[in-house]
Amino acid sequence: MRMTRGKAARGPVLVLGALLAVTACTDPTQQGSGDTGGAATEGEDSGAGSEVVIATGGEPDSFNPVLGYARWGDGKVVEGLVRLTAELEQEPLLATDLPEVSADGLTLTFTLREDVTFHDGSELDAQDVVATYETAIDPETASPVAADLTALEAVEAVDETTVRFTLSEPQSSFVAATVLGIVPAESLDPEPAASADVVGTGPYTIETYRPGERVVLEGYDDYWGEQPQVQRATFVFVEDDAARAARVASGEVDGALLPAQALDRVEQDDDFKVVRRDTADFRALVLPEEHPVAGDPAVRAALHQGLDRQALVDGALAGAGRPAYGPIPPEAPEYADVVEVEIDAQAAATTLDEAGWVEQADGTRARDGQRARFTLMYPAGDTLRQNVALAVQAQAAELGIEVEPEGLSWEAIEPRMREDALVYGSGNPYNADLSTYPLFHSSRAFQGFDNPGGYASEAMDAALEDGRSAQAEDERVQAYQRVQEQLAQDLPWVFLAYVEHDYVIRADTWSGWDVPLVEPHEHGLQGGPWWNLPAWTTTDPAG
């Protein structure tokens, strides 16, 4: 599906396999090292507040949008045809308007802005959009974004500023998926010149990138939109929660993602403000289909019935969350309470009894010589997931199920997801389709961190496909009712909680960051108060 590219060669190029360091949020693998480069206001020739240093919990596995970077937009370096607002609405970005959609829903036509240049000085045109999308859906790319674009049959450049998408069937979530960042056509050639530079159209360029340590973003002088007042932003990658809290306490950073348990001392510090964001970010137990215990329907049902989610929120999350029973948040129109369950430890015990899981002298159950035991993996250094794993261990023990938490690097976790359970995080508030299809459709089984347990159900596939193609709202709601009914029946995952995201930011330095944002799971460079970093304004200390 690759197009013939006739544009002149550009300067820096983007290598599809470059920058593969660690995956963001679901895969924060490396702890930051080295100094932060100083406080945010120490930059040469810069005014107070024009620089910021932020400690995040992980780094992107790539800054290439085709490989999943900034999947929900707000890439700062790259931009899509549309963006998603704090009000969860779609608005044009590189396009002049939302697309013109044909009556049958199969053709969407975008008109591009004419005043946009890439960071190498070349002009954005329709060929760049075509190349980006064709590469994203090319099976050889193995892009996680491909799961959001399954209906895309063809994309063509009608002229230099007009792009037409043709779908094989209507896809209600397609416009939301066009947040995909656009990169130059030449940077997606099969054998580009080696470079670690990302060529985007965003308000920032990558000035410095040190894998496992930091990325420094610098304002792009020829940005087509308004120049950001924060001209330099350093994101320090610090996987360990305690290490991030220490950097805040020492004054090394101006903002950070912190676990709720670390907020007490910061709340007493007048130099910082604490920010808590509502989210659609869930934590769940992914139970591999092939495991003799975690894959057993009775064990899954017992965990679903017997785990006290509110107690887990109050303890493991320090109250910073709410119980979850499925991937679609209760505020969404597609939500169905069929996934909910009354916590009943006795009913859970009866379920295990009836399935032949017999309680042994030590309190652990067994069946046919198989102990009711499984390993529960979580990323080492992630305090929240560790606490969730420990809470599950304690509660499951009361049911006679032995859970062994194991903290590992993401490199160690990924190859074991077929065999061992995992504390998983995902979710977005934007679209029910995009928050369920990649996780539960059989075509996504073992595709990176999509459907890591290998769940496959023809009934689920049909419901997901109906939801994706539905054009009428009532049809969508009915399809996702079936999706949730199937989840409640099969219980491939046990959902536990939606977690709130907690951040700190230096007080009285910037304005404009405090917006009513409901965050998705991804919240490294994209989330938090720095979600809208280009819109920040500096606060005059004398004012």
mmCIF file of N, CA and C in Angstrom, residues 277-389:
data_model
loop_
_atom_site.group_PDB
_atom_site.id
_atom_site.type_symbol
_atom_site.label_atom_id
_atom_site.label_comp_id
_atom_site.label_asym_id
_atom_site.label_seq_id
_atom_site.Cartn_x
_atom_site.Cartn_y
_atom_site.Cartn_z
ATOM 1 N N ARG A 277 -6.322 14.575 39.158
ATOM 2 C CA ARG A 277 -7.116 14.524 37.937
ATOM 3 C C ARG A 277 -8.002 13.281 37.919
ATOM 4 N N ASP A 278 -9.270 13.466 37.550
ATOM 5 C CA ASP A 278 -10.153 12.331 37.307
ATOM 6 C C ASP A 278 -9.683 11.612 36.052
ATOM 7 N N THR A 279 -9.966 10.308 35.977
ATOM 8 C CA THR A 279 -9.470 9.526 34.844
ATOM 9 C C THR A 279 -10.449 8.430 34.438
ATOM 10 N N ALA A 280 -10.176 7.874 33.264
ATOM 11 C CA ALA A 280 -10.785 6.619 32.818
ATOM 12 C C ALA A 280 -9.718 5.528 32.840
ATOM 13 N N ASP A 281 -8.694 5.729 33.630
ATOM 14 C CA ASP A 281 -7.510 4.864 33.711
ATOM 15 C C ASP A 281 -7.775 3.737 34.704
ATOM 16 N N PHE A 282 -7.990 2.536 34.206
ATOM 17 C CA PHE A 282 -8.320 1.426 35.100
ATOM 18 C C PHE A 282 -7.107 0.556 35.402
ATOM 19 N N ARG A 283 -7.217 -0.179 36.508
ATOM 20 C CA ARG A 283 -6.293 -1.257 36.823
ATOM 21 C C ARG A 283 -7.108 -2.547 36.874
ATOM 22 N N ALA A 284 -6.567 -3.583 36.266
ATOM 23 C CA ALA A 284 -7.271 -4.852 36.173
ATOM 24 C C ALA A 284 -6.267 -5.991 36.222
ATOM 25 N N LEU A 285 -6.765 -7.168 36.533
ATOM 26 C CA LEU A 285 -5.954 -8.380 36.475
ATOM 27 C C LEU A 285 -6.184 -9.036 35.122
ATOM 28 N N VAL A 286 -5.150 -9.105 34.303
ATOM 29 C CA VAL A 286 -5.227 -9.860 33.058
ATOM 30 C C VAL A 286 -4.908 -11.309 33.393
ATOM 31 N N LEU A 287 -5.855 -12.187 33.113
ATOM 32 C CA LEU A 287 -5.726 -13.601 33.482
ATOM 33 C C LEU A 287 -5.522 -14.421 32.209
ATOM 34 N N PRO A 288 -4.332 -14.959 32.002
ATOM 35 C CA PRO A 288 -4.034 -15.647 30.741
ATOM 36 C C PRO A 288 -4.926 -16.866 30.529
ATOM 37 N N GLU A 289 -5.403 -16.994 29.315
ATOM 38 C CA GLU A 289 -6.350 -18.050 28.980
ATOM 39 C C GLU A 289 -5.781 -19.448 29.202
ATOM 40 N N GLU A 290 -4.485 -19.611 28.991
ATOM 41 C CA GLU A 290 -3.900 -20.945 29.029
ATOM 42 C C GLU A 290 -3.433 -21.366 30.419
ATOM 43 N N HIS A 291 -3.532 -20.490 31.415
ATOM 44 C CA HIS A 291 -3.056 -20.848 32.749
ATOM 45 C C HIS A 291 -4.054 -21.792 33.414
ATOM 46 N N PRO A 292 -3.579 -22.887 34.038
ATOM 47 C CA PRO A 292 -4.509 -23.878 34.622
ATOM 48 C C PRO A 292 -5.330 -23.349 35.793
ATOM 49 N N VAL A 293 -4.862 -22.279 36.445
ATOM 50 C CA VAL A 293 -5.612 -21.704 37.566
ATOM 51 C C VAL A 293 -6.225 -20.370 37.165
ATOM 52 N N ALA A 294 -5.410 -19.423 36.743
ATOM 53 C CA ALA A 294 -5.919 -18.101 36.380
ATOM 54 C C ALA A 294 -6.866 -18.169 35.195
ATOM 55 N N GLY A 295 -6.743 -19.191 34.365
ATOM 56 C CA GLY A 295 -7.628 -19.345 33.223
ATOM 57 C C GLY A 295 -8.889 -20.117 33.528
ATOM 58 N N ASP A 296 -9.026 -20.604 34.752
ATOM 59 C CA ASP A 296 -10.201 -21.406 35.110
ATOM 60 C C ASP A 296 -11.408 -20.505 35.370
ATOM 61 N N PRO A 297 -12.564 -20.769 34.750
ATOM 62 C CA PRO A 297 -13.736 -19.901 34.924
ATOM 63 C C PRO A 297 -14.178 -19.739 36.374
ATOM 64 N N ALA A 298 -14.073 -20.791 37.177
ATOM 65 C CA ALA A 298 -14.503 -20.699 38.575
ATOM 66 C C ALA A 298 -13.580 -19.789 39.376
ATOM 67 N N VAL A 299 -12.287 -19.876 39.129
ATOM 68 C CA VAL A 299 -11.339 -19.003 39.827
ATOM 69 C C VAL A 299 -11.587 -17.549 39.438
ATOM 70 N N ARG A 300 -11.813 -17.305 38.172
ATOM 71 C CA ARG A 300 -12.096 -15.949 37.716
ATOM 72 C C ARG A 300 -13.380 -15.420 38.353
ATOM 73 N N ALA A 301 -14.416 -16.270 38.385
ATOM 74 C CA ALA A 301 -15.680 -15.848 38.971
ATOM 75 C C ALA A 301 -15.524 -15.568 40.460
ATOM 76 N N ALA A 302 -14.733 -16.373 41.146
ATOM 77 C CA ALA A 302 -14.520 -16.174 42.577
ATOM 78 C C ALA A 302 -13.796 -14.867 42.850
ATOM 79 N N LEU A 303 -12.805 -14.544 42.031
ATOM 80 C CA LEU A 303 -12.096 -13.276 42.201
ATOM 81 C C LEU A 303 -13.021 -12.102 41.898
ATOM 82 N N HIS A 304 -13.823 -12.232 40.861
ATOM 83 C CA HIS A 304 -14.770 -11.176 40.490
ATOM 84 C C HIS A 304 -15.783 -10.935 41.612
ATOM 85 N N GLN A 305 -16.253 -12.026 42.219
ATOM 86 C CA GLN A 305 -17.236 -11.916 43.298
ATOM 87 C C GLN A 305 -16.623 -11.533 44.630
ATOM 88 N N GLY A 306 -15.419 -12.014 44.878
ATOM 89 C CA GLY A 306 -14.875 -11.947 46.227
ATOM 90 C C GLY A 306 -13.926 -10.815 46.533
ATOM 91 N N LEU A 307 -13.370 -10.154 45.512
ATOM 92 C CA LEU A 307 -12.428 -9.069 45.775
ATOM 93 C C LEU A 307 -13.190 -7.798 46.129
ATOM 94 N N ASP A 308 -12.859 -7.219 47.262
ATOM 95 C CA ASP A 308 -13.512 -5.998 47.742
ATOM 96 C C ASP A 308 -12.809 -4.790 47.127
ATOM 97 N N ARG A 309 -13.392 -4.263 46.086
ATOM 98 C CA ARG A 309 -12.747 -3.188 45.332
ATOM 99 C C ARG A 309 -12.654 -1.892 46.130
ATOM 100 N N GLN A 310 -13.679 -1.590 46.924
ATOM 101 C CA GLN A 310 -13.628 -0.352 47.703
ATOM 102 C C GLN A 310 -12.526 -0.429 48.741
ATOM 103 N N ALA A 311 -12.346 -1.584 49.355
ATOM 104 C CA ALA A 311 -11.259 -1.747 50.316
ATOM 105 C C ALA A 311 -9.909 -1.581 49.621
ATOM 106 N N LEU A 312 -9.810 -2.076 48.396
ATOM 107 C CA LEU A 312 -8.566 -1.921 47.630
ATOM 108 C C LEU A 312 -8.309 -0.451 47.325
ATOM 109 N N VAL A 313 -9.356 0.291 46.939
ATOM 110 C CA VAL A 313 -9.202 1.720 46.677
ATOM 111 C C VAL A 313 -8.768 2.454 47.938
ATOM 112 N N ASP A 314 -9.427 2.153 49.067
ATOM 113 C CA ASP A 314 -9.119 2.847 50.319
ATOM 114 C C ASP A 314 -7.704 2.546 50.791
ATOM 115 N N GLY A 315 -7.247 1.319 50.553
ATOM 116 C CA GLY A 315 -5.931 0.922 51.035
ATOM 117 C C GLY A 315 -4.835 1.109 50.005
ATOM 118 N N ALA A 316 -4.853 0.304 48.952
ATOM 119 C CA ALA A 316 -3.771 0.318 47.958
ATOM 120 C C ALA A 316 -3.661 1.648 47.231
ATOM 121 N N LEU A 317 -4.804 2.320 47.019
ATOM 122 C CA LEU A 317 -4.796 3.586 46.284
ATOM 123 C C LEU A 317 -4.876 4.795 47.210
ATOM 124 N N ALA A 318 -4.873 4.549 48.510
ATOM 125 C CA ALA A 318 -4.981 5.638 49.496
ATOM 126 C C ALA A 318 -6.181 6.533 49.211
ATOM 127 N N GLY A 319 -7.262 5.909 48.724
ATOM 128 C CA GLY A 319 -8.485 6.647 48.455
ATOM 129 C C GLY A 319 -8.519 7.379 47.132
ATOM 130 N N ALA A 320 -7.448 7.338 46.376
ATOM 131 C CA ALA A 320 -7.361 8.096 45.120
ATOM 132 C C ALA A 320 -7.872 7.259 43.956
ATOM 133 N N GLY A 321 -9.173 6.975 43.980
ATOM 134 C CA GLY A 321 -9.755 6.191 42.906
ATOM 135 C C GLY A 321 -11.175 5.797 43.227
ATOM 136 N N ARG A 322 -11.697 4.868 42.436
ATOM 137 C CA ARG A 322 -13.051 4.356 42.645
ATOM 138 C C ARG A 322 -13.104 2.952 42.066
ATOM 139 N N PRO A 323 -14.029 2.110 42.551
ATOM 140 C CA PRO A 323 -14.124 0.737 42.036
ATOM 141 C C PRO A 323 -14.421 0.711 40.540
ATOM 142 N N ALA A 324 -13.899 -0.290 39.868
ATOM 143 C CA ALA A 324 -14.142 -0.485 38.440
ATOM 144 C C ALA A 324 -14.577 -1.924 38.206
ATOM 145 N N TYR A 325 -15.467 -2.098 37.245
ATOM 146 C CA TYR A 325 -15.958 -3.428 36.905
ATOM 147 C C TYR A 325 -15.796 -3.748 35.422
ATOM 148 N N GLY A 326 -15.354 -2.761 34.658
ATOM 149 C CA GLY A 326 -15.172 -2.962 33.233
ATOM 150 C C GLY A 326 -14.361 -1.835 32.642
ATOM 151 N N PRO A 327 -14.065 -1.911 31.332
ATOM 152 C CA PRO A 327 -13.205 -0.912 30.692
ATOM 153 C C PRO A 327 -13.908 0.387 30.329
ATOM 154 N N ILE A 328 -15.235 0.393 30.299
ATOM 155 C CA ILE A 328 -15.992 1.584 29.925
ATOM 156 C C ILE A 328 -16.435 2.290 31.200
ATOM 157 N N PRO A 329 -16.035 3.538 31.420
ATOM 158 C CA PRO A 329 -16.366 4.214 32.675
ATOM 159 C C PRO A 329 -17.866 4.466 32.793
ATOM 160 N N PRO A 330 -18.393 4.527 34.022
ATOM 161 C CA PRO A 330 -19.841 4.671 34.239
ATOM 162 C C PRO A 330 -20.440 5.927 33.609
ATOM 163 N N GLU A 331 -19.633 6.979 33.399
ATOM 164 C CA GLU A 331 -20.158 8.212 32.820
ATOM 165 C C GLU A 331 -20.451 8.081 31.325
ATOM 166 N N ALA A 332 -19.896 7.063 30.679
ATOM 167 C CA ALA A 332 -20.057 6.910 29.240
ATOM 168 C C ALA A 332 -21.465 6.427 28.907
ATOM 169 N N PRO A 333 -22.043 6.909 27.798
ATOM 170 C CA PRO A 333 -23.398 6.474 27.427
ATOM 171 C C PRO A 333 -23.489 4.987 27.137
ATOM 172 N N GLU A 334 -22.363 4.353 26.818
ATOM 173 C CA GLU A 334 -22.373 2.921 26.491
ATOM 174 C C GLU A 334 -22.278 2.020 27.728
ATOM 175 N N TYR A 335 -22.076 2.627 28.894
ATOM 176 C CA TYR A 335 -21.862 1.821 30.099
ATOM 177 C C TYR A 335 -23.104 0.996 30.430
ATOM 178 N N ALA A 336 -22.872 -0.263 30.846
ATOM 179 C CA ALA A 336 -23.953 -1.150 31.280
ATOM 180 C C ALA A 336 -23.594 -1.741 32.634
ATOM 181 N N ASP A 337 -24.529 -1.694 33.568
ATOM 182 C CA ASP A 337 -24.225 -2.182 34.917
ATOM 183 C C ASP A 337 -24.210 -3.701 35.012
ATOM 184 N N VAL A 338 -24.376 -4.383 33.875
ATOM 185 C CA VAL A 338 -24.300 -5.840 33.878
ATOM 186 C C VAL A 338 -22.929 -6.327 34.351
ATOM 187 N N VAL A 339 -21.907 -5.482 34.227
ATOM 188 C CA VAL A 339 -20.561 -5.887 34.652
ATOM 189 C C VAL A 339 -20.388 -5.801 36.167
ATOM 190 N N GLU A 340 -21.286 -5.095 36.848
ATOM 191 C CA GLU A 340 -21.130 -4.894 38.284
ATOM 192 C C GLU A 340 -21.500 -6.158 39.063
ATOM 193 N N VAL A 341 -20.985 -6.272 40.263
ATOM 194 C CA VAL A 341 -21.255 -7.430 41.108
ATOM 195 C C VAL A 341 -21.242 -6.987 42.562
ATOM 196 N N GLU A 342 -22.114 -7.561 43.343
ATOM 197 C CA GLU A 342 -22.088 -7.340 44.786
ATOM 198 C C GLU A 342 -20.989 -8.208 45.384
ATOM 199 N N ILE A 343 -20.140 -7.605 46.186
ATOM 200 C CA ILE A 343 -19.055 -8.368 46.784
ATOM 201 C C ILE A 343 -19.632 -9.381 47.774
ATOM 202 N N ASP A 344 -19.297 -10.644 47.569
ATOM 203 C CA ASP A 344 -19.862 -11.718 48.391
ATOM 204 C C ASP A 344 -18.836 -12.836 48.490
ATOM 205 N N ALA A 345 -18.059 -12.821 49.557
ATOM 206 C CA ALA A 345 -17.001 -13.816 49.736
ATOM 207 C C ALA A 345 -17.577 -15.221 49.867
ATOM 208 N N GLN A 346 -18.751 -15.348 50.500
ATOM 209 C CA GLN A 346 -19.349 -16.667 50.653
ATOM 210 C C GLN A 346 -19.777 -17.237 49.306
ATOM 211 N N ALA A 347 -20.363 -16.381 48.462
ATOM 212 C CA ALA A 347 -20.742 -16.835 47.127
ATOM 213 C C ALA A 347 -19.509 -17.239 46.329
ATOM 214 N N ALA A 348 -18.401 -16.500 46.505
ATOM 215 C CA ALA A 348 -17.155 -16.857 45.827
ATOM 216 C C ALA A 348 -16.656 -18.221 46.289
ATOM 217 N N ALA A 349 -16.748 -18.482 47.593
ATOM 218 C CA ALA A 349 -16.326 -19.782 48.133
ATOM 219 C C ALA A 349 -17.192 -20.910 47.578
ATOM 220 N N THR A 350 -18.494 -20.666 47.486
ATOM 221 C CA THR A 350 -19.406 -21.671 46.940
ATOM 222 C C THR A 350 -19.073 -21.970 45.483
ATOM 223 N N THR A 351 -18.753 -20.921 44.713
ATOM 224 C CA THR A 351 -18.366 -21.107 43.310
ATOM 225 C C THR A 351 -17.160 -22.034 43.200
ATOM 226 N N LEU A 352 -16.174 -21.833 44.060
ATOM 227 C CA LEU A 352 -14.978 -22.678 44.039
ATOM 228 C C LEU A 352 -15.303 -24.099 44.487
ATOM 229 N N ASP A 353 -16.120 -24.223 45.514
ATOM 230 C CA ASP A 353 -16.520 -25.557 45.989
ATOM 231 C C ASP A 353 -17.180 -26.358 44.870
ATOM 232 N N GLU A 354 -18.124 -25.721 44.204
ATOM 233 C CA GLU A 354 -18.887 -26.415 43.170
ATOM 234 C C GLU A 354 -18.024 -26.800 41.975
ATOM 235 N N ALA A 355 -16.926 -26.070 41.774
ATOM 236 C CA ALA A 355 -16.020 -26.389 40.663
ATOM 237 C C ALA A 355 -14.949 -27.391 41.055
ATOM 238 N N GLY A 356 -15.005 -27.892 42.301
ATOM 239 C CA GLY A 356 -14.056 -28.912 42.728
ATOM 240 C C GLY A 356 -12.766 -28.395 43.313
ATOM 241 N N TRP A 357 -12.700 -27.087 43.588
ATOM 242 C CA TRP A 357 -11.508 -26.535 44.247
ATOM 243 C C TRP A 357 -11.706 -26.697 45.756
ATOM 244 N N VAL A 358 -11.021 -27.673 46.315
ATOM 245 C CA VAL A 358 -11.238 -28.083 47.705
ATOM 246 C C VAL A 358 -10.222 -27.416 48.618
ATOM 247 N N GLU A 359 -10.705 -26.903 49.747
ATOM 248 C CA GLU A 359 -9.823 -26.244 50.700
ATOM 249 C C GLU A 359 -8.922 -27.262 51.385
ATOM 250 N N GLN A 360 -7.621 -26.977 51.424
ATOM 251 C CA GLN A 360 -6.635 -27.854 52.049
ATOM 252 C C GLN A 360 -6.376 -27.417 53.494
ATOM 253 N N ALA A 361 -5.542 -28.179 54.170
ATOM 254 C CA ALA A 361 -5.265 -27.899 55.584
ATOM 255 C C ALA A 361 -4.665 -26.519 55.791
ATOM 256 N N ASP A 362 -3.882 -26.047 54.825
ATOM 257 C CA ASP A 362 -3.246 -24.726 54.971
ATOM 258 C C ASP A 362 -4.147 -23.586 54.504
ATOM 259 N N GLY A 363 -5.378 -23.920 54.115
ATOM 260 C CA GLY A 363 -6.320 -22.891 53.686
ATOM 261 C C GLY A 363 -6.337 -22.641 52.200
ATOM 262 N N THR A 364 -5.327 -23.114 51.474
ATOM 263 C CA THR A 364 -5.283 -22.946 50.020
ATOM 264 C C THR A 364 -6.062 -24.065 49.351
ATOM 265 N N ARG A 365 -6.767 -23.758 48.317
ATOM 266 C CA ARG A 365 -7.563 -24.747 47.613
ATOM 267 C C ARG A 365 -6.738 -25.497 46.573
ATOM 268 N N ALA A 366 -7.230 -26.672 46.214
ATOM 269 C CA ALA A 366 -6.569 -27.486 45.196
ATOM 270 C C ALA A 366 -7.628 -28.329 44.483
ATOM 271 N N ARG A 367 -7.270 -28.730 43.248
ATOM 272 C CA ARG A 367 -8.145 -29.607 42.473
ATOM 273 C C ARG A 367 -7.297 -30.534 41.632
ATOM 274 N N ASP A 368 -7.534 -31.822 41.806
ATOM 275 C CA ASP A 368 -6.795 -32.826 41.028
ATOM 276 C C ASP A 368 -5.290 -32.608 41.114
ATOM 277 N N GLY A 369 -4.805 -32.287 42.327
ATOM 278 C CA GLY A 369 -3.378 -32.111 42.537
ATOM 279 C C GLY A 369 -2.835 -30.751 42.142
ATOM 280 N N GLN A 370 -3.673 -29.899 41.592
ATOM 281 C CA GLN A 370 -3.261 -28.553 41.179
ATOM 282 C C GLN A 370 -3.647 -27.546 42.250
ATOM 283 N N ARG A 371 -2.651 -26.920 42.879
ATOM 284 C CA ARG A 371 -2.944 -25.887 43.859
ATOM 285 C C ARG A 371 -3.505 -24.647 43.171
ATOM 286 N N ALA A 372 -4.414 -23.972 43.846
ATOM 287 C CA ALA A 372 -4.988 -22.730 43.313
ATOM 288 C C ALA A 372 -3.984 -21.614 43.523
ATOM 289 N N ARG A 373 -3.018 -21.575 42.676
ATOM 290 C CA ARG A 373 -1.909 -20.636 42.822
ATOM 291 C C ARG A 373 -1.538 -20.061 41.462
ATOM 292 N N PHE A 374 -1.253 -18.765 41.413
ATOM 293 C CA PHE A 374 -0.708 -18.168 40.197
ATOM 294 C C PHE A 374 0.134 -16.953 40.563
ATOM 295 N N THR A 375 1.078 -16.641 39.668
ATOM 296 C CA THR A 375 1.943 -15.473 39.822
ATOM 297 C C THR A 375 1.231 -14.249 39.269
ATOM 298 N N LEU A 376 1.375 -13.136 39.978
ATOM 299 C CA LEU A 376 0.790 -11.871 39.531
ATOM 300 C C LEU A 376 1.918 -10.871 39.332
ATOM 301 N N MET A 377 2.217 -10.569 38.077
ATOM 302 C CA MET A 377 3.319 -9.673 37.751
ATOM 303 C C MET A 377 2.885 -8.210 37.842
ATOM 304 N N TYR A 378 3.845 -7.370 38.188
ATOM 305 C CA TYR A 378 3.646 -5.926 38.152
ATOM 306 C C TYR A 378 5.008 -5.283 37.882
ATOM 307 N N PRO A 379 5.035 -4.071 37.333
ATOM 308 C CA PRO A 379 6.314 -3.429 37.041
ATOM 309 C C PRO A 379 7.000 -2.955 38.318
ATOM 310 N N ALA A 380 8.200 -3.424 38.542
ATOM 311 C CA ALA A 380 8.969 -3.019 39.718
ATOM 312 C C ALA A 380 9.169 -1.503 39.692
ATOM 313 N N GLY A 381 9.006 -0.892 40.848
ATOM 314 C CA GLY A 381 9.155 0.555 40.944
ATOM 315 C C GLY A 381 7.840 1.295 40.863
ATOM 316 N N ASP A 382 6.781 0.620 40.396
ATOM 317 C CA ASP A 382 5.451 1.213 40.325
ATOM 318 C C ASP A 382 4.743 0.915 41.641
ATOM 319 N N THR A 383 4.777 1.878 42.563
ATOM 320 C CA THR A 383 4.225 1.668 43.906
ATOM 321 C C THR A 383 2.747 1.332 43.862
ATOM 322 N N LEU A 384 2.005 2.006 43.009
ATOM 323 C CA LEU A 384 0.564 1.772 42.960
ATOM 324 C C LEU A 384 0.259 0.342 42.541
ATOM 325 N N ARG A 385 0.888 -0.130 41.481
ATOM 326 C CA ARG A 385 0.596 -1.496 41.027
ATOM 327 C C ARG A 385 1.119 -2.533 42.026
ATOM 328 N N GLN A 386 2.212 -2.213 42.664
ATOM 329 C CA GLN A 386 2.693 -3.114 43.714
ATOM 330 C C GLN A 386 1.659 -3.211 44.833
ATOM 331 N N ASN A 387 1.120 -2.065 45.253
ATOM 332 C CA ASN A 387 0.113 -2.071 46.309
ATOM 333 C C ASN A 387 -1.137 -2.831 45.883
ATOM 334 N N VAL A 388 -1.526 -2.674 44.615
ATOM 335 C CA VAL A 388 -2.678 -3.419 44.106
ATOM 336 C C VAL A 388 -2.401 -4.918 44.166
ATOM 337 N N ALA A 389 -1.214 -5.318 43.724
ATOM 338 C CA ALA A 389 -0.863 -6.744 43.737
ATOM 339 C C ALA A 389 -0.883 -7.304 45.153
#
